[in-house]
Coordinates of C-alpha atoms in Angstrom, one line a residue:
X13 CA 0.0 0.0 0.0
X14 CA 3.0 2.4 -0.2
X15 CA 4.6 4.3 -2.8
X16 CA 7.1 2.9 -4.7
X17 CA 10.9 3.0 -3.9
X18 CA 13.4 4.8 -6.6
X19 CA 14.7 1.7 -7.2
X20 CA 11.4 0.4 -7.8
X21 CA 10.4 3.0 -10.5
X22 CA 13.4 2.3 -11.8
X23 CA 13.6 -1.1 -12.2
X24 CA 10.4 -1.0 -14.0
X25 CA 11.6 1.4 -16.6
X26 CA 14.5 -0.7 -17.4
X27 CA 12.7 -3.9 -17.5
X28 CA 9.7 -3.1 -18.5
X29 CA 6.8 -4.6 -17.6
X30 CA 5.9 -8.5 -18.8
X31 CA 8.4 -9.2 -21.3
X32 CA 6.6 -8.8 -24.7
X33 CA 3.9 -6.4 -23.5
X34 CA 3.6 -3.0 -24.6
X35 CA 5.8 -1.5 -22.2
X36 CA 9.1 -2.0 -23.6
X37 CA 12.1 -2.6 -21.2
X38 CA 14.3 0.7 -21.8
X39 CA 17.4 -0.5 -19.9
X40 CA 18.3 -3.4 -22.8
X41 CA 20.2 -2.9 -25.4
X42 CA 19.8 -6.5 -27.1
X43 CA 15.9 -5.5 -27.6
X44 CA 17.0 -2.2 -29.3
X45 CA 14.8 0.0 -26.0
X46 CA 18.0 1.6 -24.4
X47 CA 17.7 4.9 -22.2
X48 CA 21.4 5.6 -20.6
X49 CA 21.3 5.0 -17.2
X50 CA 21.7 8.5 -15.5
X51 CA 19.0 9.3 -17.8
X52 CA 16.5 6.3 -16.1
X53 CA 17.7 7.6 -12.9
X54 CA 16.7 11.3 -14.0
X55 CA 13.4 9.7 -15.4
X56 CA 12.4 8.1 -11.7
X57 CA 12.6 12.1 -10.3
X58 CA 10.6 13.1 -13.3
X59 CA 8.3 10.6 -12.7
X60 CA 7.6 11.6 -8.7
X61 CA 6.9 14.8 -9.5
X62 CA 3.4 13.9 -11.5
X63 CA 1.9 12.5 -8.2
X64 CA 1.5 14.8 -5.0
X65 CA 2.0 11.6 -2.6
X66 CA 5.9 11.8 -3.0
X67 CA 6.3 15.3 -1.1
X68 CA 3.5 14.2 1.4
X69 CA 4.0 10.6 1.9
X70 CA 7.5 9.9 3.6
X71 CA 9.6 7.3 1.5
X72 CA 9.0 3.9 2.3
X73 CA 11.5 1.5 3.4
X74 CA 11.9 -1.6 0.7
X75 CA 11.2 -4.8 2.5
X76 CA 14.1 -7.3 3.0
X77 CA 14.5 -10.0 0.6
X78 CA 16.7 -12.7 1.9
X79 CA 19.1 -14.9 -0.4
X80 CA 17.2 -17.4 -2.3
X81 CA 17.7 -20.7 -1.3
X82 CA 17.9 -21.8 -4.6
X83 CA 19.3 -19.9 -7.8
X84 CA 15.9 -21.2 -9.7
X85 CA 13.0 -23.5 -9.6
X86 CA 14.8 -26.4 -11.3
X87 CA 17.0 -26.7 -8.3
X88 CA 14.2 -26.5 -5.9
X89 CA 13.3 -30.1 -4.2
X90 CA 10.2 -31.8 -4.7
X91 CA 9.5 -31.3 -0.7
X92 CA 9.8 -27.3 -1.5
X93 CA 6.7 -27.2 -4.1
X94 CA 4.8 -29.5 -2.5
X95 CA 4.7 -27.7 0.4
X96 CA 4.0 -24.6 -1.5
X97 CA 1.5 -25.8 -3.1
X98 CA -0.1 -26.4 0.5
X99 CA 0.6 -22.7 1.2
X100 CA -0.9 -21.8 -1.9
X101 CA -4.2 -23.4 -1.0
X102 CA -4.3 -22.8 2.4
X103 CA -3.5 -19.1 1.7
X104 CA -6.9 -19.4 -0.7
X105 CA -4.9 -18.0 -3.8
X106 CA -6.8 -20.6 -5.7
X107 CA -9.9 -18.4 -5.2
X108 CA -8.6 -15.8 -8.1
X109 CA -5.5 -17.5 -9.5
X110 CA -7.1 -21.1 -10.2
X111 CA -6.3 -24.5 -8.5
X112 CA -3.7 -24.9 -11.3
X113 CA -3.1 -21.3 -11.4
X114 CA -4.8 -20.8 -14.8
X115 CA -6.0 -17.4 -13.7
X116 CA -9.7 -19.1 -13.6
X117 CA -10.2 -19.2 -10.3
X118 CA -14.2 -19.0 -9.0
X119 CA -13.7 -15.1 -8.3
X120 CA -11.4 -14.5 -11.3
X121 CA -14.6 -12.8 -13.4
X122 CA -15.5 -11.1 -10.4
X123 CA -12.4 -9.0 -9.6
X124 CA -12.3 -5.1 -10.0
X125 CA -9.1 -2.4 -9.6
X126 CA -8.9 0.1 -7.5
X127 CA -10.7 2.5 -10.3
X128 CA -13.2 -0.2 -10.7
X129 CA -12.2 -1.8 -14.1
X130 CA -12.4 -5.6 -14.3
X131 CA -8.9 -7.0 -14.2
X132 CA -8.3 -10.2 -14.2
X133 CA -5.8 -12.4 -12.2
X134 CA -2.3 -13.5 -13.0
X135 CA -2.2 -17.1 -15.1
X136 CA 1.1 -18.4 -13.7
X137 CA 1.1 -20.8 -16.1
X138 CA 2.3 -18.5 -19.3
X139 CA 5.5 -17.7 -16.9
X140 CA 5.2 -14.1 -17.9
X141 CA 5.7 -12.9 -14.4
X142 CA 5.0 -9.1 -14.0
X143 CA 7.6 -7.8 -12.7
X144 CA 10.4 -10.2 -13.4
X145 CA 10.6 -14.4 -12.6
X146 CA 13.2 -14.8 -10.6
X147 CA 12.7 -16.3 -7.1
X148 CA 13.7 -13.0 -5.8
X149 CA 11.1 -10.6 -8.2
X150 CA 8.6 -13.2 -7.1
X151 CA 9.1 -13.1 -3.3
X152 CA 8.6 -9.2 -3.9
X153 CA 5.3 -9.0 -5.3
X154 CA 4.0 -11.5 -3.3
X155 CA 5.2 -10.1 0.2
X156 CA 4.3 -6.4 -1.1
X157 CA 1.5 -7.0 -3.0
X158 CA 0.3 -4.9 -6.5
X159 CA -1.2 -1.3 -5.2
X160 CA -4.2 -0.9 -7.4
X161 CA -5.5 -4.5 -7.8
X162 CA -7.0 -6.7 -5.6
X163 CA -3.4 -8.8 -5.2
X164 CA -2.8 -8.3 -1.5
X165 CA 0.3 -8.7 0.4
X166 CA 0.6 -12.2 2.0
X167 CA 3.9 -10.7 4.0
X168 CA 2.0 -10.7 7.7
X169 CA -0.7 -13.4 7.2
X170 CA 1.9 -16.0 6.2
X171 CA 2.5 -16.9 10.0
X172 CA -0.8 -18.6 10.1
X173 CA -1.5 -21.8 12.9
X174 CA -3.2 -24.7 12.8
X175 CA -6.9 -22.9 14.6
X176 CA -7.5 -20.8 11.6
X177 CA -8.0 -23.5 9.6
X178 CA -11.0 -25.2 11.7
X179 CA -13.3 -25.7 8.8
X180 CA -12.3 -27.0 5.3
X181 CA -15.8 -25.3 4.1
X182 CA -14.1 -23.1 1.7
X183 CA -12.2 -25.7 0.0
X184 CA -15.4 -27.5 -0.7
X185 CA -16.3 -24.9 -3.2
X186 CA -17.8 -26.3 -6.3
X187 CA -17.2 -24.6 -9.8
X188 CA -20.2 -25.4 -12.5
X189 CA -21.1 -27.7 -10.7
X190 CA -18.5 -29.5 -9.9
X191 CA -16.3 -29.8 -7.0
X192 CA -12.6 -27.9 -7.2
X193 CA -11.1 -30.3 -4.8
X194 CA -11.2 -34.0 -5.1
X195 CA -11.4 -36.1 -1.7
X196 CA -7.9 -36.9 -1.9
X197 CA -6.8 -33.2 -2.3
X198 CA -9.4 -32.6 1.2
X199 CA -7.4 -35.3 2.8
X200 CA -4.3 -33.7 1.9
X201 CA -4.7 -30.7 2.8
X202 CA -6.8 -31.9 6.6
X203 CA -3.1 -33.6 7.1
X204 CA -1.6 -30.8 6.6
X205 CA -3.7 -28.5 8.9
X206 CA -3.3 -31.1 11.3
X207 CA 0.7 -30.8 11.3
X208 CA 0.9 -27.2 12.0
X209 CA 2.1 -25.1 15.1
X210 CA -0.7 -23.7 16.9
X211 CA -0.3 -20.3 18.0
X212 CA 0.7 -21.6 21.6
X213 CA 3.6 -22.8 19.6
X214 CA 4.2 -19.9 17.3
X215 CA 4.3 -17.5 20.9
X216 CA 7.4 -19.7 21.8
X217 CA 9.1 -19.0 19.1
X218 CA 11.7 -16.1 18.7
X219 CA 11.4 -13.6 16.6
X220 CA 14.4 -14.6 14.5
X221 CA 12.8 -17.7 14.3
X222 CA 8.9 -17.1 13.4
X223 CA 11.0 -14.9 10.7
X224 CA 12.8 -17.9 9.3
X225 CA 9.8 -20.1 10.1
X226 CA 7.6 -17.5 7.8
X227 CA 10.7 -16.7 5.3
X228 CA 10.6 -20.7 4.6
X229 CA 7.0 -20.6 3.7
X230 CA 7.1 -18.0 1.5
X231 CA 9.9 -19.2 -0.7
X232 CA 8.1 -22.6 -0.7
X233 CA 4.8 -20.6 -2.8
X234 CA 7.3 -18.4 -4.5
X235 CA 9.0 -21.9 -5.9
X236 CA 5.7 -23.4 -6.4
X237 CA 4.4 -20.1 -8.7
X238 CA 7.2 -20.9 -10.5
X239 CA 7.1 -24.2 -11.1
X240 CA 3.3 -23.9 -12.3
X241 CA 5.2 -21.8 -15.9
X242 CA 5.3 -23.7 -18.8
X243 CA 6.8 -21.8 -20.8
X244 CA 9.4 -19.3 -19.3
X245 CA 11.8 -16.7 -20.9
X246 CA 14.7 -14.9 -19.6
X247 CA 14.5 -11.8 -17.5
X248 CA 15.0 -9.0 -19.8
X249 CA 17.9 -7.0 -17.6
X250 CA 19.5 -8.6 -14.2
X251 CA 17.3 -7.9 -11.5
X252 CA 20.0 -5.0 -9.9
X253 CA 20.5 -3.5 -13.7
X254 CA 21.9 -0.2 -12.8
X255 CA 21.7 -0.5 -8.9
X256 CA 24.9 -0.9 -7.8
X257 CA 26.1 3.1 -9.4
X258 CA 25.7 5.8 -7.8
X259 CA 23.7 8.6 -8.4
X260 CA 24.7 11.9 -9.6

């Protein structure tokens, strides 16, 4: 819900947004779209002065986003995905994004932005990941959400026990008629419930370790978006294209 970070403008002008879209990525000079760097940079101040939130609104701090633990999906273990593919259903993202994450989930034709134009969700099977697909540009949109859609930030509710999940009711939810879960995927997922901390247990934890308790999760569903693309493409510029100079 906060404005973006320089480095967030700017990583959007270089890399453009989906790779093949209409917003070209102006930071790569294999695709023929290449702004010089400084001028990106000068671009980003340009950019802030259009909206009146960036003299009233303090800057936001970026949230951390610790080493992947694995360079991509294909070195992710099986045990990884599966379990985020337990986070993803838990979390409900089927809902919008599909059981298969088609994008044709049971709300997907019901969803609206922020000006109230239908929008619909993310098919995470085309592997044309927003703002980048690498574990990192995942773990960032899904821990800070999209301002302006209805994609929320799963950052805070990720730390969920085994009591909020009392009632499999919502994953009982039939789609023309016929059930999106089978009776194996009920059972599944009622094991699962079953083998979480409750929040007695979540209390004794540290805070260091409900973070890496959490941080484990969410690279588990960011591994398992991934592994939903069947067809994937190369990031058009390294995620830190241009980070690492300083600005004049």
């Amino acid at each position: 819900g906060t404005l973006p970070t320089d480095e967030d403008l700017f990583r959007t002008i270089s890399r453009g947004v989906r790779k093949g879209q209409i917003m070209p990525d102006w930071g790569n000079d294999a695709d023929g779209h290449v702004i010089p760097e400084q001028d990106r940079w000068d671009l980003v101040d340009y950019i802030k002065t259009l909206s009146p939130r960036f003299k009233s609104e303090p800057a936001p701090a970026a949230i951390p986003i610790p080493e992947p633990p694995y360079p991509t999906v294909k070195e992710a273990p099986a045990a990884v995905i599966k379990e985020g593919r337990m986070v993803y259903r838990t979390l409900q993202c089927w809902s919008c994004h599909g059981k298969a994450g088609k994008g044709d989930g049971p709300s997907s034709n019901e969803l609206v932005d922020d000006w109230e134009t239908p929008i619909h969700p993310f098919d995470f099977t085309s592997g044309a990941f927003k703002f980048g697909d690498t574990p990192a540009d995942v773990y960032r949109t899904f821990n800070t959400g999209l301002n302006g859609t209805p994609m929320p930030s799963f950052y805070d509710t990720i730390l969920y026990p085994r009591e909020a999940f009392s009632d499999l009711g919502a994953w009982k939810t039939q789609v023309n008629g016929k059930a999106m879960f089978s009776s194996d995927d009920l059972q599944e997922l009622q094991a699962y419930v079953a083998s979480l901390p409750t929040s007695a247990d979540l209390e004794k934890m540290s805070d260091a370790d409900k973070q890496a308790f959490s941080d484990k999760r969410r690279w588990a569903l960011v591994y398992y978006a991934l592994s939903l693309a069947s067809e994937r493409s190369g990031t058009p510029v390294p995620t830190r294209a241009g980070f690492s100079a300083a600005r004049r």
